[in-house]
Amino acid sequence: MRELSLHISDILENSRVAGASLIEIKIVEDLKQDRLVITVADNGKGIEKEVLERVFDPFFTTRTCRKVGLGLPLFKAAARRCNGDVEITSTPGKGTTVHAVFQHSHIDRAPLGKLVSSLVIFIAGAPDIDLVYTHHVDEKGFTFDTRVLREELEGVPLNTPPVLNWISDYLRECLQEIGSCA
Ligand SMILES: Nc1ncnc2c1ncn2[C@@H]1O[C@H](COP(=O)(O)OP(=O)(O)O)[C@@H](O)[C@H]1O
Ligand SMILES: [Mg+2]
């Protein structure tokens, strides 16, 4: 895939299907150590041991409607091409964490791409799931927490167009401020 945001969309979708009510996305651009770390942790139903052993096998899926499960294997392959890797840990009944590391400057590393759009589209389709999105570039960073926003909104759903527009503008500003070049 040409953009890491597409992989992130896929991981968020996995969390949604797993029934998560809270998803934490953490992106760390450590330019000094030349690392890009993406962590997505959810509180969904988790993954049984037998499935966990196979999640990086191409074509393995527990979905029954479509017989391909390429999301995680492709993400792992992308990271490995960039001197990194993807690991997944999970506790059934508790949740799942996907942890990806890339060499930030690697010539084959795809850009994060349209990350803000990916997040806004996800929120639009799953307004009841809370997201905590943290992004750091070296010592600069921000956290966007839909639980905090929800309190301000006093019952207005997150997928109301003006709210989605505000989230989009806000996140773009935050990314600009921390100087994300990914
Ligand atoms: N966050 C998650 N929570 C629970 N199960 C997951 C999660 N992420 C992946 N899985 C399991 O791993 C399988 C493979 O995921 P993936 O590679 O994205 O393919 P697909 O989503 O097409 O099935 C899923 O079918 C699901 O069983
Ligand atoms: Mg998937």
Coordinates of C-alpha atoms and ligand atoms in Angstrom, one line a residue:
M1 CA 0.0 0.0 0.0
R2 CA 1.3 3.4 -0.9
E3 CA 0.3 5.0 2.5
L4 CA 0.7 3.9 6.0
S5 CA -2.7 5.5 6.8
L6 CA -4.3 2.8 4.8
H7 CA -2.8 0.2 7.0
I8 CA -3.9 2.2 10.0
S9 CA -7.5 2.2 8.6
D10 CA -7.3 -1.5 8.3
I11 CA -6.1 -2.0 11.9
L12 CA -8.8 0.3 13.2
E13 CA -11.4 -1.7 11.2
N14 CA -10.1 -4.9 12.9
S15 CA -10.6 -3.3 16.3
R16 CA -14.1 -2.2 15.4
V17 CA -15.0 -5.7 14.2
A18 CA -13.6 -7.0 17.5
G19 CA -16.1 -4.9 19.4
A20 CA -13.7 -2.3 20.8
S21 CA -15.2 0.7 22.6
L22 CA -11.8 2.4 23.0
I23 CA -8.9 2.5 20.6
E24 CA -5.5 4.1 21.4
I25 CA -3.4 5.2 18.5
K26 CA 0.2 6.2 19.3
I27 CA 2.6 7.5 16.6
V28 CA 6.1 8.3 17.6
E29 CA 8.5 9.9 15.1
D30 CA 11.9 9.6 16.7
L31 CA 14.1 11.4 14.2
K32 CA 17.2 11.2 16.3
Q33 CA 17.0 7.4 16.4
D34 CA 15.5 7.4 12.9
R35 CA 12.4 5.4 14.0
L36 CA 8.7 5.6 13.3
V37 CA 6.7 3.6 15.8
I38 CA 2.9 3.1 15.3
T39 CA 1.0 1.4 18.2
V40 CA -2.7 0.7 18.1
A41 CA -4.3 -0.8 21.2
D42 CA -7.9 -1.7 21.6
N43 CA -10.2 -3.1 24.3
G44 CA -12.0 -5.5 21.9
K45 CA -12.6 -9.2 22.3
G46 CA -9.0 -10.1 21.8
I47 CA -7.5 -13.0 19.9
E48 CA -7.3 -16.7 20.9
K49 CA -3.9 -18.2 21.0
E50 CA -4.5 -20.5 17.9
V51 CA -5.6 -17.5 15.8
L52 CA -2.8 -15.2 17.2
E53 CA -0.2 -17.7 15.9
R54 CA -1.6 -17.3 12.4
V55 CA -2.5 -13.6 12.0
F56 CA 0.6 -13.0 9.9
D57 CA -0.1 -15.9 7.5
P58 CA -1.4 -14.5 4.2
F59 CA -5.0 -15.4 3.5
F60 CA -5.8 -16.3 7.1
T61 CA -9.0 -14.6 8.3
T62 CA -11.7 -15.4 10.7
R63 CA -14.1 -13.4 8.5
T64 CA -16.5 -15.6 6.7
C65 CA -17.8 -13.2 4.0
R66 CA -14.6 -12.7 2.1
K67 CA -11.8 -15.2 2.0
V68 CA -8.7 -13.0 2.2
G69 CA -7.1 -11.6 5.3
L70 CA -4.1 -9.6 4.0
G71 CA -4.2 -6.6 6.4
L72 CA -1.7 -7.7 9.0
P73 CA 0.6 -9.7 6.7
L74 CA 1.0 -6.7 4.3
F75 CA 1.6 -4.3 7.2
K76 CA 4.3 -6.7 8.5
A77 CA 5.9 -7.0 5.1
A78 CA 6.0 -3.2 4.7
A79 CA 7.7 -2.8 8.1
R80 CA 10.2 -5.5 7.4
R81 CA 11.2 -3.9 4.1
C82 CA 12.1 -0.8 6.2
N83 CA 14.4 -2.5 8.8
G84 CA 11.4 -2.8 11.2
D85 CA 8.7 -5.3 12.1
V86 CA 5.1 -5.6 13.3
E87 CA 4.2 -7.5 16.5
I88 CA 0.8 -8.2 17.9
T89 CA -0.1 -9.1 21.4
S90 CA -3.5 -10.0 22.7
T91 CA -5.4 -11.2 25.7
P92 CA -8.8 -12.8 25.0
G93 CA -11.5 -10.8 26.7
K94 CA -9.2 -7.8 27.3
G95 CA -7.9 -6.5 24.0
T96 CA -5.2 -6.4 21.3
T97 CA -2.2 -4.3 20.7
V98 CA -0.5 -3.9 17.3
H99 CA 3.0 -2.5 17.5
A100 CA 4.9 -1.5 14.3
V101 CA 8.4 -0.1 13.9
F102 CA 9.9 1.4 10.7
Q103 CA 13.2 3.0 9.9
H104 CA 11.8 6.6 9.5
S105 CA 14.2 7.6 6.6
H106 CA 14.1 4.3 4.8
I107 CA 13.7 4.8 1.0
D108 CA 10.9 2.2 0.9
R109 CA 8.9 3.6 3.8
A110 CA 5.5 4.8 2.7
P111 CA 4.4 8.2 4.0
L112 CA 1.7 8.3 6.6
G113 CA -0.4 9.8 3.9
K114 CA -3.9 11.0 4.5
L115 CA -3.9 10.1 8.2
V116 CA -6.4 12.8 9.3
S117 CA -8.8 11.7 6.6
S118 CA -8.5 8.1 7.6
L119 CA -9.2 9.0 11.3
V120 CA -12.2 11.2 10.4
I121 CA -13.7 8.6 8.1
F122 CA -13.3 6.0 10.8
I123 CA -15.0 8.3 13.4
A124 CA -17.8 9.1 10.8
G125 CA -18.5 5.4 10.5
A126 CA -18.1 4.4 14.1
P127 CA -19.0 7.5 16.2
D128 CA -19.6 5.5 19.4
I129 CA -16.0 4.2 19.6
D130 CA -13.6 6.4 21.5
L131 CA -10.2 7.2 20.1
V132 CA -7.2 8.5 21.9
Y133 CA -4.7 9.6 19.3
T134 CA -1.2 10.7 20.4
H135 CA 1.5 11.8 18.0
H136 CA 5.0 12.9 18.8
V137 CA 7.8 14.2 16.7
D138 CA 10.9 14.1 18.9
E139 CA 10.0 16.2 22.0
K140 CA 6.9 17.8 20.4
G141 CA 3.5 16.1 20.6
F142 CA -0.2 16.2 21.2
T143 CA -3.1 14.0 22.3
F144 CA -6.6 14.1 20.8
D145 CA -9.1 12.3 23.0
T146 CA -12.7 11.9 21.8
R147 CA -13.8 11.3 25.4
V148 CA -12.8 14.9 26.2
L149 CA -14.5 16.2 23.0
R150 CA -17.6 14.2 23.9
E151 CA -18.0 16.0 27.2
E152 CA -17.8 19.4 25.4
L153 CA -20.4 18.2 22.9
E154 CA -23.0 17.3 25.5
G155 CA -24.6 14.5 23.6
V156 CA -24.1 15.7 20.0
P157 CA -22.8 12.7 18.1
L158 CA -19.2 12.8 16.8
N159 CA -20.3 12.1 13.3
T160 CA -22.2 15.3 12.9
P161 CA -20.7 17.1 9.8
P162 CA -19.6 20.3 11.7
V163 CA -17.9 18.1 14.4
L164 CA -16.1 16.0 11.8
N165 CA -14.9 19.2 10.1
W166 CA -13.7 20.6 13.4
I167 CA -11.8 17.4 14.2
S168 CA -10.2 17.4 10.7
D169 CA -9.1 21.1 11.0
Y170 CA -7.9 20.6 14.6
L171 CA -5.8 17.5 13.8
R172 CA -4.2 19.1 10.7
E173 CA -3.2 22.1 12.9
C174 CA -1.8 19.8 15.6
L175 CA 0.3 17.9 13.0
Q176 CA 1.6 21.1 11.5
E177 CA 2.5 22.4 14.9
I178 CA 4.6 19.4 15.8
G179 CA 6.2 19.4 12.4
S180 CA 5.3 15.9 11.3
C181 CA 7.0 15.2 8.1
A182 CA 5.9 11.6 7.8
Ligands
LIG1 N1 -7.7 -6.0 16.9 C1 -8.2 -7.2 16.7 N2 -9.0 -7.8 17.6 C2 -9.4 -9.1 17.4 N3 -9.0 -9.9 16.4 C3 -8.2 -9.3 15.5 C4 -7.7 -8.0 15.6 N4 -6.9 -7.7 14.5 C5 -6.9 -8.9 13.8 N5 -7.6 -9.8 14.3 C6 -7.8 -11.2 13.8 O1 -6.8 -11.4 12.8 C7 -7.4 -11.8 11.6 C8 -6.6 -11.3 10.4 O2 -6.7 -9.8 10.3 P1 -6.3 -9.1 9.0 O3 -5.0 -9.5 8.6 O4 -6.6 -7.7 9.1 O5 -7.3 -9.7 8.0 P2 -8.9 -9.6 7.9 O6 -9.3 -8.3 8.7 O7 -9.2 -9.4 6.4 O8 -9.5 -10.8 8.4 C9 -8.8 -11.2 11.7 O9 -9.7 -12.0 10.9 C10 -9.2 -11.4 13.1 O10 -9.6 -12.7 13.5
MG2 MG -8.3 -6.5 8.7

